[in-house]
Amino acid sequence: KERTEEQCFQTWKSSTILSTMLECKPFFCPEDTPSASVSADADIPTTRVAVFSSQRFERDFIQENPEILTSVPGLTLQYFVPRLTPDTAHMATGADAVCAFVNDTLDREALKTPSDNGTSCVLMRCAGTNNVDLDAAEEYGISVKNVPQYSPHAVAEFAVSLLLTVVRKTHKAYNRARESNFSLSGLMGADFHGKTVGVIGTGKIGRIFCQIMGQGFGCRVIAYDQRESDEAKASGVEYVSKEEVFRESDIIALHCPLTPDTHHMIDSSAISLMKPGVVLINTSRGGLVDVNDLIDGLRSKKIGACGFDVVEGEASLFFEDHSGEILEDETIAELLTFPNVLMTPHLAFCTRTAMENIWSTTLENMKEYMELRDGEKEVDTPEEDSIPPKENNSASGLRLSLS
């Protein structure tokens, strides 16, 4: 913490060289894009935001679209490759805000360090805040702001693409054709038309998924949500109990937030209610599914196939290249051995439209926080895309903006 900027730079440069030799990731972002900033008048103070879990595709996007940064005068983004954890939180020293992502750990210990160093705003560039200790944030006077919706169509459409791929086995057909193998053996799929699709969670993403499956594919769509949507009902969705979704569905798609009540919603008892050969799709949060019980369901053939863009334990793996390594997470490694499991690295959100919305909303959140801090604006009630169970609203659904 007491090092000068030059000493920090030399340490970073050395670590970059060493990490290249060891084929591991440097602690800071690559040298060609160490930060992004907007030139400002001398009278405008510089606003520094420490961006954790910085990915190359994000930095490239901002570099290609610098106009996004102009909403906050004097803004400087300082990129950090590592996730935000208690061990890396000190890197945000001196920043006006920290910007975190889905797999960062913003627990009490991680929040205390930036709070002690004068940082009082957390910008989540995602919808969920399940990885943020909101009680600690409120105690430390930290404002937590998220992106309630960035592109619900992107996630819903990706969920459909996962479903199509795992059921029609297009990924396997593609790999075969690349090797001049044009056999159809083992590529038998199934029609969607007339099947029953069960949806857990009918926020914006869930409703779009329902429309695609119902109006697009001609499926019967049933759903469970503690807050039933009139819009979903108007599109033909039938609301039933959670247990009925499990019992009646040929396909089950998860589109609900991760809360204490939804944690491990898909476990052995839920799987026991399902039809033999059910297809499970999850593009929401990995913690909704107990992976060990899922593996048992796959072994028993109760679960016919699953397509996951999220999985419990992904934080140590996703967004990084682990090819050529032995995966230390034995559960995920075992899950990948099943031929009827399709896993993607949390990329459902990754479209140009979504990136534009994520960064424009994140920076608008920063601007709003600065106005609130300086007494220029009154507090607004935050919005959220997916609605958590009613009994959890006070704990995890409504307390997103604490300023």
Short mmCIF file of C-alpha atoms in Angstrom, two decimals:
data_model
loop_
_atom_site.label_atom_id
_atom_site.label_comp_id
_atom_site.label_asym_id
_atom_site.label_seq_id
_atom_site.Cartn_x
_atom_site.Cartn_y
_atom_site.Cartn_z
CA LYS A 1 0.00 0.00 0.00
CA GLU A 2 2.92 2.33 0.69
CA ARG A 3 4.65 1.81 -2.62
CA THR A 4 4.97 4.63 -5.09
CA GLU A 5 3.30 4.47 -8.48
CA GLU A 6 6.65 3.79 -10.15
CA GLN A 7 7.41 0.92 -7.75
CA CYS A 8 3.96 -0.54 -8.42
CA PHE A 9 4.54 -0.29 -12.17
CA GLN A 10 7.92 -2.04 -11.92
CA THR A 11 6.36 -4.79 -9.79
CA TRP A 12 3.56 -5.19 -12.31
CA LYS A 13 6.04 -5.27 -15.20
CA SER A 14 8.10 -7.94 -13.46
CA SER A 15 5.02 -10.00 -12.63
CA THR A 16 3.90 -9.75 -16.26
CA ILE A 17 7.24 -11.10 -17.47
CA LEU A 18 7.25 -13.83 -14.82
CA SER A 19 3.66 -14.81 -15.54
CA THR A 20 4.46 -15.10 -19.24
CA MET A 21 7.33 -17.44 -18.41
CA LEU A 22 5.10 -19.51 -16.13
CA GLU A 23 2.14 -19.37 -18.55
CA CYS A 24 -0.15 -17.87 -15.93
CA LYS A 25 -2.14 -14.66 -15.86
CA PRO A 26 -0.52 -11.36 -14.83
CA PHE A 27 -2.02 -9.63 -11.83
CA PHE A 28 -2.92 -6.53 -13.81
CA CYS A 29 -4.33 -6.11 -17.28
CA PRO A 30 -2.10 -6.36 -20.36
CA GLU A 31 0.25 -3.47 -20.97
CA ASP A 32 -1.49 -2.34 -24.14
CA THR A 33 -4.71 -1.37 -22.31
CA PRO A 34 -3.82 -0.48 -18.71
CA SER A 35 -6.66 1.99 -18.33
CA ALA A 36 -9.32 3.93 -20.16
CA SER A 37 -10.06 7.56 -19.52
CA VAL A 38 -11.90 10.62 -20.80
CA SER A 39 -9.96 13.85 -21.06
CA ALA A 40 -11.46 16.52 -18.86
CA ASP A 41 -11.04 20.18 -18.06
CA ALA A 42 -8.57 21.00 -15.34
CA ASP A 43 -11.48 22.16 -13.15
CA ILE A 44 -13.19 18.76 -13.32
CA PRO A 45 -11.85 16.31 -10.70
CA THR A 46 -10.78 12.87 -11.88
CA THR A 47 -13.13 10.01 -11.03
CA ARG A 48 -11.32 6.67 -10.75
CA VAL A 49 -13.14 3.34 -10.93
CA ALA A 50 -11.29 0.08 -10.18
CA VAL A 51 -12.66 -2.59 -12.53
CA PHE A 52 -12.13 -6.14 -11.24
CA SER A 53 -12.46 -9.38 -13.21
CA SER A 54 -11.54 -7.35 -16.26
CA GLN A 55 -11.86 -9.38 -19.44
CA ARG A 56 -10.14 -8.69 -22.74
CA PHE A 57 -13.43 -8.62 -24.64
CA GLU A 58 -14.69 -5.86 -22.32
CA ARG A 59 -11.57 -3.75 -22.69
CA ASP A 60 -11.66 -4.17 -26.45
CA PHE A 61 -15.31 -3.16 -26.49
CA ILE A 62 -14.65 0.04 -24.53
CA GLN A 63 -11.61 0.83 -26.64
CA GLU A 64 -13.78 0.50 -29.76
CA ASN A 65 -16.61 2.55 -28.20
CA PRO A 66 -14.94 5.33 -26.19
CA GLU A 67 -18.07 7.49 -26.35
CA ILE A 68 -19.57 5.30 -23.62
CA LEU A 69 -17.17 6.86 -21.13
CA THR A 70 -18.29 10.44 -21.76
CA SER A 71 -21.31 10.21 -19.42
CA VAL A 72 -19.00 10.64 -16.40
CA PRO A 73 -16.69 13.68 -16.76
CA GLY A 74 -13.06 13.03 -15.83
CA LEU A 75 -13.59 9.26 -15.65
CA THR A 76 -10.67 6.84 -15.50
CA LEU A 77 -11.21 3.08 -15.51
CA GLN A 78 -8.37 1.08 -13.96
CA TYR A 79 -8.55 -2.54 -15.03
CA PHE A 80 -7.58 -5.51 -12.88
CA VAL A 81 -7.59 -9.07 -14.19
CA PRO A 82 -8.07 -10.77 -10.78
CA ARG A 83 -11.44 -11.25 -9.18
CA LEU A 84 -12.35 -8.96 -6.28
CA THR A 85 -11.73 -10.92 -3.09
CA PRO A 86 -10.49 -10.05 0.41
CA ASP A 87 -6.96 -10.70 -0.88
CA THR A 88 -7.23 -8.32 -3.85
CA ALA A 89 -9.48 -5.61 -2.42
CA HIS A 90 -6.46 -3.44 -1.50
CA MET A 91 -5.85 -2.88 -5.21
CA ALA A 92 -8.81 -0.48 -5.22
CA THR A 93 -7.08 1.90 -2.80
CA GLY A 94 -7.78 5.47 -3.83
CA ALA A 95 -10.63 4.59 -6.18
CA ASP A 96 -13.95 6.41 -5.98
CA ALA A 97 -15.75 3.16 -6.79
CA VAL A 98 -15.10 -0.51 -7.45
CA CYS A 99 -16.74 -2.24 -10.39
CA ALA A 100 -17.35 -5.97 -9.88
CA PHE A 101 -18.72 -8.90 -11.85
CA VAL A 102 -20.68 -12.11 -11.24
CA ASN A 103 -17.88 -14.23 -9.75
CA ASP A 104 -16.30 -11.60 -7.51
CA THR A 105 -16.55 -12.08 -3.75
CA LEU A 106 -17.87 -8.99 -2.02
CA ASP A 107 -18.18 -10.32 1.50
CA ARG A 108 -17.72 -8.32 4.70
CA GLU A 109 -13.94 -8.65 4.64
CA ALA A 110 -13.64 -7.67 0.97
CA LEU A 111 -15.87 -4.62 1.47
CA LYS A 112 -14.08 -3.40 4.59
CA THR A 113 -10.80 -2.72 2.81
CA PRO A 114 -12.12 -0.29 0.16
CA SER A 115 -14.41 1.26 2.78
CA ASP A 116 -11.44 1.94 5.05
CA ASN A 117 -9.67 3.55 2.10
CA GLY A 118 -12.50 5.91 1.24
CA THR A 119 -14.34 3.95 -1.47
CA SER A 120 -18.09 4.18 -0.94
CA CYS A 121 -19.64 2.79 -4.11
CA VAL A 122 -19.84 -0.70 -5.61
CA LEU A 123 -20.92 -0.92 -9.24
CA MET A 124 -22.09 -4.40 -10.21
CA ARG A 125 -21.95 -4.81 -13.98
CA CYS A 126 -24.55 -7.58 -13.77
CA ALA A 127 -28.11 -8.01 -12.47
CA GLY A 128 -27.49 -10.27 -9.48
CA THR A 129 -26.20 -9.14 -6.10
CA ASN A 130 -26.11 -12.58 -4.47
CA ASN A 131 -22.30 -12.31 -4.16
CA VAL A 132 -22.54 -9.03 -2.20
CA ASP A 133 -22.94 -8.86 1.58
CA LEU A 134 -25.59 -6.14 1.51
CA ASP A 135 -25.76 -5.91 5.30
CA ALA A 136 -22.02 -5.19 5.48
CA ALA A 137 -22.29 -2.70 2.64
CA GLU A 138 -25.02 -0.81 4.48
CA GLU A 139 -22.98 -0.90 7.70
CA TYR A 140 -19.94 0.54 5.91
CA GLY A 141 -21.99 3.18 4.09
CA ILE A 142 -21.30 1.67 0.67
CA SER A 143 -23.81 2.25 -2.11
CA VAL A 144 -24.41 -0.92 -4.16
CA LYS A 145 -25.77 -0.44 -7.66
CA ASN A 146 -26.50 -3.11 -10.27
CA VAL A 147 -27.69 -3.41 -13.88
CA PRO A 148 -31.30 -4.64 -13.50
CA GLN A 149 -31.55 -5.55 -17.17
CA TYR A 150 -29.01 -5.43 -19.96
CA SER A 151 -30.50 -7.62 -22.66
CA PRO A 152 -33.13 -10.10 -21.52
CA HIS A 153 -33.48 -11.22 -25.13
CA ALA A 154 -29.78 -12.20 -25.23
CA VAL A 155 -30.11 -14.55 -22.26
CA ALA A 156 -33.49 -15.99 -23.29
CA GLU A 157 -32.33 -16.61 -26.85
CA PHE A 158 -29.15 -18.25 -25.60
CA ALA A 159 -31.18 -20.54 -23.36
CA VAL A 160 -33.13 -21.64 -26.43
CA SER A 161 -29.89 -22.21 -28.35
CA LEU A 162 -28.57 -24.40 -25.51
CA LEU A 163 -31.81 -26.37 -25.60
CA LEU A 164 -31.70 -26.82 -29.38
CA THR A 165 -28.07 -27.86 -29.32
CA VAL A 166 -28.29 -30.42 -26.53
CA VAL A 167 -31.52 -31.98 -27.83
CA ARG A 168 -30.68 -32.00 -31.56
CA LYS A 169 -26.97 -32.72 -30.92
CA THR A 170 -25.80 -30.14 -33.46
CA HIS A 171 -22.49 -29.71 -31.63
CA LYS A 172 -21.72 -33.40 -32.10
CA ALA A 173 -22.81 -33.35 -35.75
CA TYR A 174 -20.55 -30.35 -36.35
CA ASN A 175 -17.53 -32.07 -34.82
CA ARG A 176 -18.19 -35.23 -36.85
CA ALA A 177 -18.53 -33.36 -40.12
CA ARG A 178 -15.22 -31.59 -39.44
CA GLU A 179 -13.62 -35.05 -39.47
CA SER A 180 -15.55 -36.19 -42.58
CA ASN A 181 -17.80 -38.40 -40.47
CA PHE A 182 -21.32 -38.01 -41.86
CA SER A 183 -22.94 -40.89 -39.97
CA LEU A 184 -26.26 -40.18 -38.25
CA SER A 185 -25.76 -42.88 -35.63
CA GLY A 186 -26.34 -41.48 -32.13
CA LEU A 187 -27.72 -38.17 -33.41
CA MET A 188 -31.43 -38.89 -32.92
CA GLY A 189 -33.14 -35.86 -31.41
CA ALA A 190 -36.69 -34.89 -30.46
CA ASP A 191 -39.38 -32.44 -31.56
CA PHE A 192 -40.25 -29.52 -29.30
CA HIS A 193 -43.72 -28.98 -30.76
CA GLY A 194 -46.38 -30.20 -28.35
CA LYS A 195 -43.96 -30.77 -25.48
CA THR A 196 -44.51 -29.28 -22.03
CA VAL A 197 -41.94 -26.67 -21.05
CA GLY A 198 -41.69 -25.68 -17.40
CA VAL A 199 -40.18 -22.32 -16.49
CA ILE A 200 -39.07 -21.36 -12.99
CA GLY A 201 -39.10 -17.56 -12.74
CA THR A 202 -41.03 -15.29 -15.07
CA GLY A 203 -39.14 -12.03 -14.89
CA LYS A 204 -38.26 -10.38 -18.21
CA ILE A 205 -35.90 -13.17 -19.29
CA GLY A 206 -38.30 -15.92 -18.25
CA ARG A 207 -41.23 -14.28 -20.05
CA ILE A 208 -39.27 -13.93 -23.30
CA PHE A 209 -38.22 -17.59 -23.05
CA CYS A 210 -41.88 -18.54 -22.51
CA GLN A 211 -42.93 -16.60 -25.61
CA ILE A 212 -40.28 -18.23 -27.78
CA MET A 213 -41.15 -21.73 -26.63
CA GLY A 214 -44.92 -21.22 -26.66
CA GLN A 215 -45.55 -19.01 -29.66
CA GLY A 216 -42.44 -20.00 -31.61
CA PHE A 217 -42.23 -23.75 -31.10
CA GLY A 218 -45.84 -24.53 -30.21
CA CYS A 219 -45.08 -25.91 -26.76
CA ARG A 220 -47.36 -25.96 -23.77
CA VAL A 221 -45.72 -23.60 -21.29
CA ILE A 222 -46.26 -23.89 -17.55
CA ALA A 223 -44.48 -21.75 -14.99
CA TYR A 224 -43.86 -21.16 -11.32
CA ASP A 225 -43.25 -17.77 -9.75
CA GLN A 226 -44.50 -16.34 -6.47
CA ARG A 227 -45.46 -13.23 -8.42
CA GLU A 228 -47.52 -14.24 -11.42
CA SER A 229 -47.20 -12.06 -14.50
CA ASP A 230 -50.29 -10.86 -16.34
CA GLU A 231 -48.13 -10.46 -19.44
CA ALA A 232 -47.08 -14.11 -19.22
CA LYS A 233 -50.67 -15.23 -18.73
CA ALA A 234 -51.75 -13.21 -21.76
CA SER A 235 -49.18 -15.03 -23.87
CA GLY A 236 -50.62 -18.41 -22.84
CA VAL A 237 -48.46 -19.32 -19.84
CA GLU A 238 -50.21 -21.46 -17.23
CA TYR A 239 -49.07 -20.93 -13.64
CA VAL A 240 -48.81 -24.04 -11.48
CA SER A 241 -47.00 -25.08 -8.32
CA LYS A 242 -43.27 -25.71 -8.37
CA GLU A 243 -43.91 -29.42 -7.80
CA GLU A 244 -46.26 -29.54 -10.79
CA VAL A 245 -43.57 -27.96 -12.96
CA PHE A 246 -41.21 -30.74 -11.90
CA ARG A 247 -43.79 -33.50 -12.47
CA GLU A 248 -45.30 -32.38 -15.78
CA SER A 249 -42.44 -30.84 -17.75
CA ASP A 250 -40.46 -32.46 -20.55
CA ILE A 251 -38.11 -29.48 -20.43
CA ILE A 252 -37.33 -27.33 -17.38
CA ALA A 253 -35.65 -23.94 -17.68
CA LEU A 254 -34.40 -21.93 -14.70
CA HIS A 255 -34.78 -18.15 -14.91
CA CYS A 256 -34.96 -17.10 -11.26
CA PRO A 257 -32.46 -15.27 -9.02
CA LEU A 258 -30.29 -17.03 -6.46
CA THR A 259 -31.63 -16.41 -2.94
CA PRO A 260 -31.51 -18.46 0.27
CA ASP A 261 -34.86 -19.98 -0.73
CA THR A 262 -33.83 -20.88 -4.29
CA HIS A 263 -30.36 -22.22 -3.40
CA HIS A 264 -30.20 -25.87 -4.54
CA MET A 265 -33.79 -25.70 -5.74
CA ILE A 266 -32.91 -28.59 -8.04
CA ASP A 267 -31.85 -31.33 -5.63
CA SER A 268 -32.52 -35.04 -5.22
CA SER A 269 -36.09 -34.50 -4.00
CA ALA A 270 -36.92 -32.23 -6.94
CA ILE A 271 -35.28 -34.59 -9.43
CA SER A 272 -37.27 -37.52 -8.01
CA LEU A 273 -40.50 -35.76 -9.08
CA MET A 274 -39.35 -35.22 -12.67
CA LYS A 275 -40.23 -37.23 -15.75
CA PRO A 276 -37.62 -39.77 -16.90
CA GLY A 277 -35.47 -38.15 -19.58
CA VAL A 278 -36.29 -34.54 -18.61
CA VAL A 279 -34.07 -31.84 -20.15
CA LEU A 280 -32.74 -29.21 -17.74
CA ILE A 281 -31.55 -25.75 -18.86
CA ASN A 282 -29.88 -23.20 -16.56
CA THR A 283 -28.70 -19.77 -17.67
CA SER A 284 -29.42 -18.07 -14.35
CA ARG A 285 -27.14 -18.95 -11.40
CA GLY A 286 -25.18 -22.13 -10.75
CA GLY A 287 -26.22 -22.31 -7.10
CA LEU A 288 -29.79 -23.14 -8.10
CA VAL A 289 -28.68 -26.71 -8.81
CA ASP A 290 -27.03 -29.18 -6.46
CA VAL A 291 -24.39 -30.53 -8.82
CA ASN A 292 -23.84 -33.78 -6.90
CA ASP A 293 -27.56 -34.58 -7.03
CA LEU A 294 -27.57 -33.61 -10.71
CA ILE A 295 -24.80 -36.12 -11.40
CA ASP A 296 -26.79 -38.81 -9.62
CA GLY A 297 -29.78 -37.90 -11.79
CA LEU A 298 -27.70 -38.18 -14.94
CA ARG A 299 -26.30 -41.55 -13.88
CA SER A 300 -29.78 -42.91 -13.20
CA LYS A 301 -30.96 -41.50 -16.57
CA LYS A 302 -33.70 -39.58 -14.77
CA ILE A 303 -32.21 -36.49 -16.40
CA GLY A 304 -31.95 -37.05 -20.14
CA ALA A 305 -29.78 -34.03 -20.91
CA CYS A 306 -28.81 -30.66 -19.54
CA GLY A 307 -27.49 -27.42 -20.94
CA PHE A 308 -25.75 -25.16 -18.43
CA ASP A 309 -24.26 -21.73 -18.94
CA VAL A 310 -23.69 -21.47 -15.19
CA VAL A 311 -22.59 -24.03 -12.61
CA GLU A 312 -21.86 -23.99 -8.92
CA GLY A 313 -18.10 -23.59 -8.43
CA GLU A 314 -17.57 -21.78 -11.73
CA ALA A 315 -15.79 -18.82 -10.13
CA SER A 316 -12.39 -20.49 -10.18
CA LEU A 317 -12.74 -21.64 -13.80
CA PHE A 318 -14.94 -19.46 -15.98
CA PHE A 319 -13.59 -16.55 -18.04
CA GLU A 320 -10.10 -18.10 -18.06
CA ASP A 321 -8.27 -20.56 -20.33
CA HIS A 322 -7.64 -23.85 -18.51
CA SER A 323 -6.95 -25.95 -21.59
CA GLY A 324 -4.00 -28.23 -20.99
CA GLU A 325 -4.67 -28.27 -17.25
CA ILE A 326 -6.23 -30.88 -14.99
CA LEU A 327 -9.34 -29.33 -13.48
CA GLU A 328 -9.07 -29.23 -9.71
CA ASP A 329 -12.84 -29.07 -9.24
CA GLU A 330 -13.64 -32.78 -9.38
CA THR A 331 -17.40 -32.25 -9.49
CA ILE A 332 -17.32 -30.02 -12.57
CA ALA A 333 -14.70 -32.29 -14.16
CA GLU A 334 -17.02 -35.27 -13.68
CA LEU A 335 -20.01 -33.34 -15.01
CA LEU A 336 -18.10 -32.66 -18.23
CA THR A 337 -17.60 -36.40 -18.81
CA PHE A 338 -21.29 -36.96 -19.53
CA PRO A 339 -22.06 -36.98 -23.27
CA ASN A 340 -25.51 -35.50 -22.66
CA VAL A 341 -24.22 -32.45 -20.79
CA LEU A 342 -23.49 -29.22 -22.63
CA MET A 343 -21.68 -26.55 -20.62
CA THR A 344 -20.76 -23.06 -21.78
CA PRO A 345 -18.68 -20.48 -19.86
CA HIS A 346 -21.33 -18.04 -18.65
CA LEU A 347 -21.67 -16.28 -21.99
CA ALA A 348 -25.45 -15.94 -22.36
CA PHE A 349 -25.15 -12.19 -21.71
CA CYS A 350 -22.31 -11.69 -24.18
CA THR A 351 -23.80 -9.75 -27.08
CA ARG A 352 -22.98 -6.29 -28.38
CA THR A 353 -26.37 -4.99 -27.30
CA ALA A 354 -25.90 -6.35 -23.80
CA MET A 355 -22.39 -4.91 -23.49
CA GLU A 356 -23.64 -1.48 -24.56
CA ASN A 357 -26.41 -1.64 -21.97
CA ILE A 358 -24.19 -3.01 -19.20
CA TRP A 359 -21.56 -0.31 -19.52
CA SER A 360 -23.92 2.58 -20.21
CA THR A 361 -26.04 1.62 -17.17
CA THR A 362 -22.98 1.05 -14.98
CA LEU A 363 -21.60 4.46 -15.80
CA GLU A 364 -25.01 6.09 -15.38
CA ASN A 365 -25.11 4.41 -11.95
CA MET A 366 -21.74 5.99 -11.19
CA LYS A 367 -22.96 9.39 -12.31
CA GLU A 368 -26.11 9.03 -10.22
CA TYR A 369 -24.08 8.01 -7.18
CA MET A 370 -21.86 11.08 -7.55
CA GLU A 371 -24.93 13.31 -7.79
CA LEU A 372 -26.43 11.70 -4.69
CA ARG A 373 -23.15 12.00 -2.84
CA ASP A 374 -22.89 15.67 -3.74
CA GLY A 375 -26.53 16.30 -2.83
CA GLU A 376 -27.65 17.05 -6.38
CA LYS A 377 -30.30 14.33 -6.65
CA GLU A 378 -32.83 12.49 -4.48
CA VAL A 379 -32.70 8.71 -3.98
CA ASP A 380 -34.70 6.67 -6.51
CA THR A 381 -36.22 3.28 -5.83
CA PRO A 382 -34.12 0.64 -7.63
CA GLU A 383 -35.56 -1.85 -10.06
CA GLU A 384 -34.77 -5.50 -10.55
CA ASP A 385 -35.30 -7.79 -13.51
CA SER A 386 -36.17 -11.09 -11.84
CA ILE A 387 -38.36 -11.05 -8.77
CA PRO A 388 -37.18 -13.08 -5.76
CA PRO A 389 -39.65 -14.88 -3.47
CA LYS A 390 -41.83 -12.45 -1.53
CA GLU A 391 -40.44 -13.32 1.86
CA ASN A 392 -36.93 -12.35 0.69
CA ASN A 393 -37.73 -8.95 -0.81
CA SER A 394 -36.47 -7.02 2.17
CA ALA A 395 -33.27 -9.03 2.35
CA SER A 396 -32.11 -9.35 -1.21
CA GLY A 397 -34.50 -7.85 -3.73
CA LEU A 398 -35.11 -4.21 -2.89
CA ARG A 399 -32.03 -3.09 -0.99
CA LEU A 400 -29.78 -2.68 -4.00
CA SER A 401 -29.12 1.04 -3.72
CA LEU A 402 -28.05 1.93 -0.21
CA SER A 403 -27.06 5.55 -0.72
#
